[in-house]
CSV table of C-alpha atoms and ligand atoms in Angstrom, one decimal:
chain,number,residue,atom,x,y,z
A,1,UNK,CA,16.2,-3.1,17.9
A,2,UNK,CA,15.0,0.9,18.7
A,3,UNK,CA,12.0,1.8,16.3
A,4,UNK,CA,10.4,5.1,16.1
A,5,UNK,CA,6.8,5.3,14.6
A,6,UNK,CA,6.5,8.9,12.9
A,7,UNK,CA,2.9,9.7,12.8
A,8,UNK,CA,2.2,7.4,15.4
A,9,UNK,CA,-1.7,8.9,16.4
A,10,UNK,CA,-2.7,9.0,12.5
A,11,UNK,CA,-4.6,6.5,10.7
A,12,UNK,CA,-1.8,4.2,9.3
A,13,UNK,CA,0.7,5.3,12.1
A,14,UNK,CA,-2.1,3.5,14.9
A,15,UNK,CA,-2.3,0.6,12.2
A,16,UNK,CA,1.9,0.2,12.0
A,17,UNK,CA,1.7,0.0,15.9
A,18,UNK,CA,-1.1,-2.6,15.8
A,19,UNK,CA,0.5,-4.8,13.3
A,20,UNK,CA,4.4,-4.4,15.3
A,21,UNK,CA,2.4,-5.8,18.2
A,22,UNK,CA,0.7,-8.5,16.1
A,23,UNK,CA,3.7,-9.8,14.5
A,24,UNK,CA,5.7,-9.7,17.5
A,25,UNK,CA,8.3,-7.4,15.9
A,26,UNK,CA,11.4,-7.7,17.7
A,27,UNK,CA,12.2,-4.2,19.2
A,28,UNK,CA,13.7,-3.5,22.2
A,29,UNK,CA,12.2,0.3,22.7
A,30,UNK,CA,9.3,1.7,20.9
A,31,UNK,CA,9.6,5.8,20.1
A,32,UNK,CA,6.0,7.1,19.3
A,33,UNK,CA,6.5,10.5,17.1
A,34,UNK,CA,3.7,13.0,16.5
A,35,UNK,CA,2.7,16.8,16.1
A,36,UNK,CA,3.7,19.1,18.7
A,37,UNK,CA,0.1,19.0,20.1
A,38,UNK,CA,0.3,15.1,20.9
A,39,UNK,CA,3.8,15.3,22.7
A,40,UNK,CA,3.4,14.2,26.2
A,41,UNK,CA,0.2,11.8,25.3
A,42,UNK,CA,0.9,8.4,25.8
A,43,UNK,CA,0.0,5.3,23.7
A,44,UNK,CA,-0.4,1.6,24.6
A,45,UNK,CA,1.9,-1.0,23.4
A,46,UNK,CA,1.7,-4.7,24.2
A,47,UNK,CA,-0.2,-3.5,27.8
A,48,UNK,CA,2.7,-1.0,28.2
A,49,UNK,CA,2.4,2.8,27.9
A,50,UNK,CA,4.6,5.1,26.2
A,51,UNK,CA,5.4,8.8,25.8
A,52,UNK,CA,4.4,10.8,22.5
A,53,UNK,CA,7.8,12.4,21.8
A,54,UNK,CA,9.0,15.3,19.5
A,55,UNK,CA,10.7,14.5,16.3
A,56,UNK,CA,14.1,16.3,17.7
A,57,UNK,CA,13.6,14.1,21.0
A,58,UNK,CA,12.8,11.2,18.8
A,59,UNK,CA,16.1,11.4,16.4
A,60,UNK,CA,18.3,12.2,19.6
A,61,UNK,CA,17.2,8.9,20.7
A,62,UNK,CA,19.1,7.5,17.4
A,63,UNK,CA,16.7,4.5,16.6
A,64,UNK,CA,17.5,1.8,14.6
A,65,UNK,CA,14.5,2.0,12.2
A,66,UNK,CA,11.8,4.9,11.7
A,67,UNK,CA,8.3,4.1,10.3
A,68,UNK,CA,7.2,7.2,8.5
A,69,UNK,CA,3.4,8.3,7.8
A,70,UNK,CA,3.6,11.5,8.4
A,71,UNK,CA,3.0,13.2,5.1
A,72,UNK,CA,5.7,14.0,2.4
A,73,UNK,CA,6.6,17.1,3.6
A,74,UNK,CA,7.6,16.0,7.2
A,75,UNK,CA,9.2,13.5,5.7
A,76,UNK,CA,11.0,15.3,3.1
A,77,UNK,CA,11.9,17.5,6.2
A,78,UNK,CA,13.0,14.9,8.8
A,79,UNK,CA,13.8,11.7,7.0
A,80,UNK,CA,17.4,13.1,6.4
A,81,UNK,CA,17.6,14.4,9.7
A,82,UNK,CA,16.9,10.8,10.9
A,83,UNK,CA,19.4,9.3,8.4
A,84,UNK,CA,22.0,11.5,9.4
A,85,UNK,CA,21.8,10.2,13.1
A,86,UNK,CA,22.0,6.6,11.5
A,87,UNK,CA,18.7,5.5,11.6
A,88,UNK,CA,17.2,3.4,8.4
A,89,UNK,CA,14.0,5.5,7.3
A,90,UNK,CA,10.9,3.5,6.0
A,91,UNK,CA,8.6,6.3,4.3
A,92,UNK,CA,4.9,6.0,3.8
A,93,UNK,CA,4.4,9.3,1.9
A,94,UNK,CA,5.0,9.9,-1.9
A,95,UNK,CA,8.0,12.1,-1.3
A,96,UNK,CA,10.8,9.6,-2.2
A,97,UNK,CA,8.9,7.5,-4.3
A,98,UNK,CA,10.1,8.6,-7.6
A,99,UNK,CA,13.6,9.6,-6.2
A,100,UNK,CA,15.9,7.4,-8.4
A,101,UNK,CA,18.4,7.0,-5.5
A,102,UNK,CA,15.6,5.7,-3.2
A,103,UNK,CA,14.5,1.9,-3.3
A,104,UNK,CA,11.0,1.6,-3.7
A,105,UNK,CA,9.7,-1.6,-1.9
A,106,UNK,CA,6.9,-4.2,-2.0
A,107,UNK,CA,8.8,-7.4,-0.5
A,108,UNK,CA,7.0,-10.1,-2.0
A,109,UNK,CA,8.3,-7.8,-5.4
A,110,UNK,CA,11.8,-6.4,-5.0
A,111,UNK,CA,13.1,-6.9,-1.5
A,112,UNK,CA,16.3,-8.2,-3.2
A,113,UNK,CA,17.3,-5.1,-4.4
A,114,UNK,CA,17.9,-3.8,-0.7
A,115,UNK,CA,20.9,-3.1,0.6
A,116,UNK,CA,22.7,-1.9,3.8
A,117,UNK,CA,23.3,1.8,2.0
A,118,UNK,CA,19.7,2.2,1.4
A,119,UNK,CA,18.8,4.4,4.6
A,120,UNK,CA,15.9,5.9,3.1
A,121,UNK,CA,13.2,3.4,1.9
A,122,UNK,CA,10.2,4.3,0.1
A,123,UNK,CA,7.0,2.3,1.0
A,124,UNK,CA,4.6,2.4,-2.4
A,125,UNK,CA,1.3,3.9,-2.9
A,126,UNK,CA,-1.3,1.5,-1.2
A,127,UNK,CA,-3.2,0.9,-4.8
A,128,UNK,CA,0.1,0.2,-6.4
A,129,UNK,CA,1.3,-2.5,-3.8
A,130,UNK,CA,-1.5,-4.8,-3.9
A,131,UNK,CA,-1.7,-4.7,-8.1
A,132,UNK,CA,2.2,-5.6,-8.2
A,133,UNK,CA,1.9,-8.3,-5.7
A,134,UNK,CA,-0.1,-10.4,-8.1
A,135,UNK,CA,1.4,-8.7,-11.3
A,136,UNK,CA,5.2,-10.3,-10.3
A,137,UNK,CA,4.8,-13.9,-10.5
A,138,UNK,CA,2.3,-13.7,-13.7
A,139,UNK,CA,5.2,-11.2,-15.4
A,140,UNK,CA,7.8,-14.0,-14.2
A,141,UNK,CA,5.9,-16.6,-16.2
A,142,UNK,CA,4.2,-14.9,-19.0
A,143,UNK,CA,5.7,-11.3,-19.6
A,144,UNK,CA,3.4,-8.8,-19.1
A,145,UNK,CA,3.3,-6.0,-22.1
A,146,UNK,CA,0.3,-4.1,-21.0
A,147,UNK,CA,-1.9,-3.3,-17.6
A,148,UNK,CA,-5.4,-1.6,-17.8
A,149,UNK,CA,-6.7,-0.9,-14.0
A,150,UNK,CA,-9.8,0.5,-13.0
A,151,UNK,CA,-9.6,0.8,-8.7
A,152,UNK,CA,-12.4,1.0,-6.4
A,153,UNK,CA,-10.5,2.9,-3.2
A,154,UNK,CA,-11.7,2.8,0.3
A,155,UNK,CA,-12.4,6.3,2.0
A,156,UNK,CA,-10.0,5.3,4.7
A,157,UNK,CA,-7.4,6.4,2.1
A,158,UNK,CA,-7.8,9.6,2.2
A,159,UNK,CA,-8.0,10.0,6.0
A,160,UNK,CA,-10.0,10.4,9.2
A,161,UNK,CA,-11.9,13.2,8.1
A,162,UNK,CA,-13.2,11.3,4.8
A,163,UNK,CA,-14.6,8.7,7.2
A,164,UNK,CA,-16.3,11.0,9.4
A,165,UNK,CA,-17.7,12.8,6.0
A,166,UNK,CA,-19.3,9.3,4.9
A,167,UNK,CA,-20.5,8.7,8.6
A,168,UNK,CA,-22.2,11.8,8.9
A,169,UNK,CA,-24.0,11.6,5.3
A,170,UNK,CA,-24.8,8.1,6.6
A,171,UNK,CA,-26.4,9.8,9.9
A,172,UNK,CA,-27.7,12.5,7.6
A,173,UNK,CA,-25.9,15.1,9.6
A,174,UNK,CA,-23.4,17.8,8.2
A,175,UNK,CA,-19.7,17.8,9.2
A,176,UNK,CA,-16.1,18.5,8.1
A,177,UNK,CA,-16.0,17.7,4.0
A,178,UNK,CA,-12.9,15.7,2.4
A,179,UNK,CA,-14.7,15.5,-0.9
A,180,UNK,CA,-16.0,17.9,-3.1
A,181,UNK,CA,-19.1,15.9,-3.0
A,182,UNK,CA,-21.2,13.9,-1.5
A,183,UNK,CA,-19.1,10.2,-1.3
A,184,UNK,CA,-22.3,8.2,0.4
A,185,UNK,CA,-24.4,6.5,-2.1
A,186,UNK,CA,-21.8,7.8,-4.9
A,187,UNK,CA,-18.4,7.5,-6.6
A,188,UNK,CA,-15.7,10.0,-7.7
A,189,UNK,CA,-13.6,9.6,-10.2
A,190,UNK,CA,-10.9,11.8,-8.6
A,191,UNK,CA,-7.9,10.7,-6.1
A,192,UNK,CA,-5.5,13.4,-5.5
A,193,UNK,CA,-5.0,16.4,-8.1
A,194,UNK,CA,-5.9,16.4,-11.5
A,195,UNK,CA,-2.6,16.4,-13.9
A,196,UNK,CA,-1.6,18.0,-17.3
A,197,UNK,CA,-2.6,15.1,-18.9
A,198,UNK,CA,-5.8,14.6,-17.3
A,199,UNK,CA,-4.9,11.8,-15.4
A,200,UNK,CA,-5.2,12.2,-11.5
A,201,UNK,CA,-1.7,12.4,-9.6
A,202,UNK,CA,-3.6,8.5,-7.8
A,203,UNK,CA,-3.6,7.1,-11.8
A,204,UNK,CA,0.3,8.4,-12.3
A,205,UNK,CA,1.3,7.0,-9.1
A,206,UNK,CA,0.1,3.6,-10.4
A,207,UNK,CA,1.8,3.7,-13.6
A,208,UNK,CA,4.9,4.8,-12.7
A,209,UNK,CA,5.3,3.2,-9.3
A,210,UNK,CA,4.6,-0.1,-11.4
A,211,UNK,CA,7.3,0.1,-13.7
A,212,UNK,CA,9.9,1.2,-10.9
A,213,UNK,CA,8.8,-1.7,-8.4
A,214,UNK,CA,8.6,-4.2,-11.4
A,215,UNK,CA,12.1,-2.7,-12.7
A,216,UNK,CA,10.8,-3.0,-16.4
A,217,UNK,CA,9.7,0.2,-18.2
A,218,UNK,CA,8.4,-1.9,-21.1
A,219,UNK,CA,5.1,-2.7,-19.2
A,220,UNK,CA,2.5,-0.3,-20.3
A,221,UNK,CA,0.2,0.8,-17.4
A,222,UNK,CA,-2.9,3.0,-17.5
A,223,UNK,CA,-5.1,3.7,-14.5
A,224,UNK,CA,-8.6,4.9,-13.4
A,225,UNK,CA,-8.6,5.4,-9.9
A,226,UNK,CA,-12.2,5.7,-8.3
A,227,UNK,CA,-13.3,6.6,-4.4
A,228,UNK,CA,-16.1,4.7,-3.3
A,229,UNK,CA,-18.1,4.7,0.1
A,230,UNK,CA,-16.5,1.5,1.8
A,231,UNK,CA,-14.1,0.7,4.4
A,232,UNK,CA,-12.4,-2.3,4.5
A,233,UNK,CA,-10.2,-1.9,1.3
A,234,UNK,CA,-9.0,-0.9,-2.1
A,235,UNK,CA,-10.8,-3.6,-4.8
A,236,UNK,CA,-9.1,-3.6,-8.4
A,237,UNK,CA,-10.3,-4.8,-11.9
A,238,UNK,CA,-7.2,-5.5,-13.8
A,239,UNK,CA,-7.1,-6.6,-17.1
A,240,UNK,CA,-3.7,-7.9,-18.2
A,241,UNK,CA,-2.2,-8.4,-21.9
A,242,UNK,CA,1.0,-10.7,-22.0
A,243,UNK,CA,3.8,-11.4,-24.5
A,244,UNK,CA,3.2,-15.2,-24.1
A,245,UNK,CA,-0.1,-17.3,-24.2
A,246,UNK,CA,-1.3,-18.9,-20.5
A,247,UNK,CA,-3.3,-21.7,-19.3
A,248,UNK,CA,-6.2,-20.4,-16.8
A,249,UNK,CA,-5.7,-23.1,-14.6
A,250,UNK,CA,-2.0,-22.7,-14.4
A,251,UNK,CA,-2.7,-18.9,-13.7
A,252,UNK,CA,-4.8,-19.9,-10.7
A,253,UNK,CA,-1.8,-22.5,-9.4
A,254,UNK,CA,0.9,-20.0,-9.7
A,255,UNK,CA,-1.2,-17.4,-7.8
A,256,UNK,CA,-2.3,-20.0,-5.2
A,257,UNK,CA,1.4,-20.8,-4.5
A,258,UNK,CA,2.7,-17.0,-4.7
A,259,UNK,CA,3.5,-15.2,-1.6
A,260,UNK,CA,1.1,-12.9,0.1
A,261,UNK,CA,-1.8,-13.9,-2.2
A,262,UNK,CA,-4.9,-15.8,-1.4
A,263,UNK,CA,-7.1,-16.9,-4.4
A,264,UNK,CA,-11.0,-16.6,-3.7
A,265,UNK,CA,-12.3,-17.6,-7.2
A,266,UNK,CA,-15.3,-20.2,-6.9
A,267,UNK,CA,-18.3,-18.1,-8.4
A,268,UNK,CA,-20.5,-21.3,-8.6
A,269,UNK,CA,-20.6,-20.7,-4.9
A,270,UNK,CA,-20.3,-16.9,-5.1
A,271,UNK,CA,-16.9,-17.1,-3.6
A,272,UNK,CA,-15.0,-13.6,-4.8
A,273,UNK,CA,-12.8,-10.9,-2.9
A,274,UNK,CA,-14.6,-8.3,-1.0
A,275,UNK,CA,-13.1,-5.4,1.0
A,276,UNK,CA,-15.5,-6.6,4.1
A,277,UNK,CA,-13.4,-9.8,4.1
A,278,UNK,CA,-10.3,-8.4,3.4
A,279,UNK,CA,-10.4,-5.7,6.1
A,280,UNK,CA,-7.7,-5.9,9.0
A,281,UNK,CA,-6.0,-9.0,7.0
A,282,UNK,CA,-2.6,-8.7,5.5
A,283,UNK,CA,-2.7,-10.9,2.1
A,284,UNK,CA,-3.9,-9.7,-1.2
A,285,UNK,CA,-7.2,-11.5,-2.3
A,286,UNK,CA,-7.7,-12.3,-6.3
A,287,UNK,CA,-10.6,-13.6,-7.7
A,288,UNK,CA,-12.8,-14.0,-11.1
A,289,UNK,CA,-9.5,-15.4,-12.9
A,290,UNK,CA,-11.0,-15.4,-16.2
A,291,UNK,CA,-9.7,-15.3,-20.1
A,292,UNK,CA,-10.4,-11.8,-21.6
A,293,UNK,CA,-12.6,-13.0,-24.3
A,294,UNK,CA,-12.2,-9.5,-26.4
A,295,UNK,CA,-8.3,-9.9,-27.0
A,296,UNK,CA,-5.4,-12.7,-27.2
A,297,UNK,CA,-3.1,-13.6,-24.3
A,298,UNK,CA,-5.1,-11.3,-22.0
A,299,UNK,CA,-6.6,-11.9,-19.0
A,300,UNK,CA,-8.9,-10.4,-16.3
A,301,UNK,CA,-8.8,-10.1,-12.5
A,302,UNK,CA,-10.3,-8.7,-9.2
A,303,UNK,CA,-7.9,-7.6,-6.8
A,304,UNK,CA,-8.6,-6.6,-3.1
A,305,UNK,CA,-6.6,-5.8,-0.1
A,306,UNK,CA,-6.7,-3.8,3.1
A,307,UNK,CA,-4.9,-0.5,2.1
A,308,UNK,CA,-4.3,0.4,5.8
A,309,UNK,CA,-2.7,-3.2,6.2
A,310,UNK,CA,-0.7,-4.5,2.9
A,311,UNK,CA,-1.3,-1.4,1.3
A,312,UNK,CA,1.0,0.6,3.9
A,313,UNK,CA,1.5,-0.5,7.8
A,314,UNK,CA,2.2,-4.3,7.0
A,315,UNK,CA,4.2,-3.6,4.1
A,316,UNK,CA,6.3,-1.0,5.8
A,317,UNK,CA,7.0,-3.5,8.6
A,318,UNK,CA,7.6,-6.3,5.9
A,319,UNK,CA,10.6,-4.1,4.7
A,320,UNK,CA,11.8,-3.9,8.4
A,321,UNK,CA,11.6,-7.3,8.6
A,322,UNK,CA,13.4,-8.4,5.7
A,323,UNK,CA,16.2,-5.6,6.7
A,324,UNK,CA,16.9,-7.5,10.3
A,325,UNK,CA,16.6,-10.8,8.4
A,326,UNK,CA,19.2,-10.1,6.4
A,327,UNK,CA,21.0,-8.0,8.6
A,328,UNK,CA,21.0,-4.6,6.6
A,329,UNK,CA,20.2,-2.5,9.7
B,401,LIG,C1,-5.8,7.2,-1.5
B,401,LIG,N1,-3.8,5.6,-2.2
B,401,LIG,O1,-6.7,6.0,-1.4
B,401,LIG,C2,-4.2,7.1,-1.6
B,401,LIG,C3,-3.5,7.2,-0.6
B,401,LIG,N2,-3.4,6.7,0.6
B,401,LIG,O2,-6.5,7.8,-1.2
């Protein structure tokens, strides 16, 4: 399997390479792709050095799969070129996610939708991925009416510049700014741009992507997404209202048996999911499982995952693994 990683030197691209290595992905040739300024440099993969090549060179090499994490504009311009060359593209940007002709995939939820005809596949937004992994088994059992989610998102979701801003502020030194305000000892209720309806683009991604991935527009979703000064991953407080009532012990049992989920829920011993524990892990961690006593048939959960792994790189690699397993590529 010839695999291109487009954006190989970026935060997510670097993690994609790490995940491919860790999971011993069945690749026969690796094609790292980055901007012109990086062409000619080398990356090390499984102890071997690989030269970074240009987009045109990579397309000419006709990879079987191209994992993209290089921004929406790059993906809009070049993903169709890879598709023309016979490559299946799995794109981490938001460019294709809401295109009705493009599948938006979280393997634990809707990998079954994939077919050999899907040559551009969209990887959902990190904050959406970790939430729908948990919603899916509960929706199947109790049918979800409404979801209210508040997120607490790592600066790594913004990128290297944001991490540098946080670390510089910690050291009391000036430097490049990724945010309009200080992020250290602060929180910003503002991720991406504000829309006409007063929501941010990040919040509307969670709303629209959830309905598309769950294939159910009847699920009402509202979101408040917040940036916080942490590194290890995104955390989410999720309130779910169901059509049908539930038993807490059964909810816990369903989640414990669901793919990709680890339940950490023992408050008597102060056991609950935290970004520090989710960091560099591929699972979605769920805790603080409790009935919402203010409403009928409603549940509160706390969901944590590494946004660079399950929220981006690992989910994309898992899609690629599924395509190979089902001989769709
Ligand atoms: C963020 N989910 O956290 C967005 C994009 N990675 O900034």
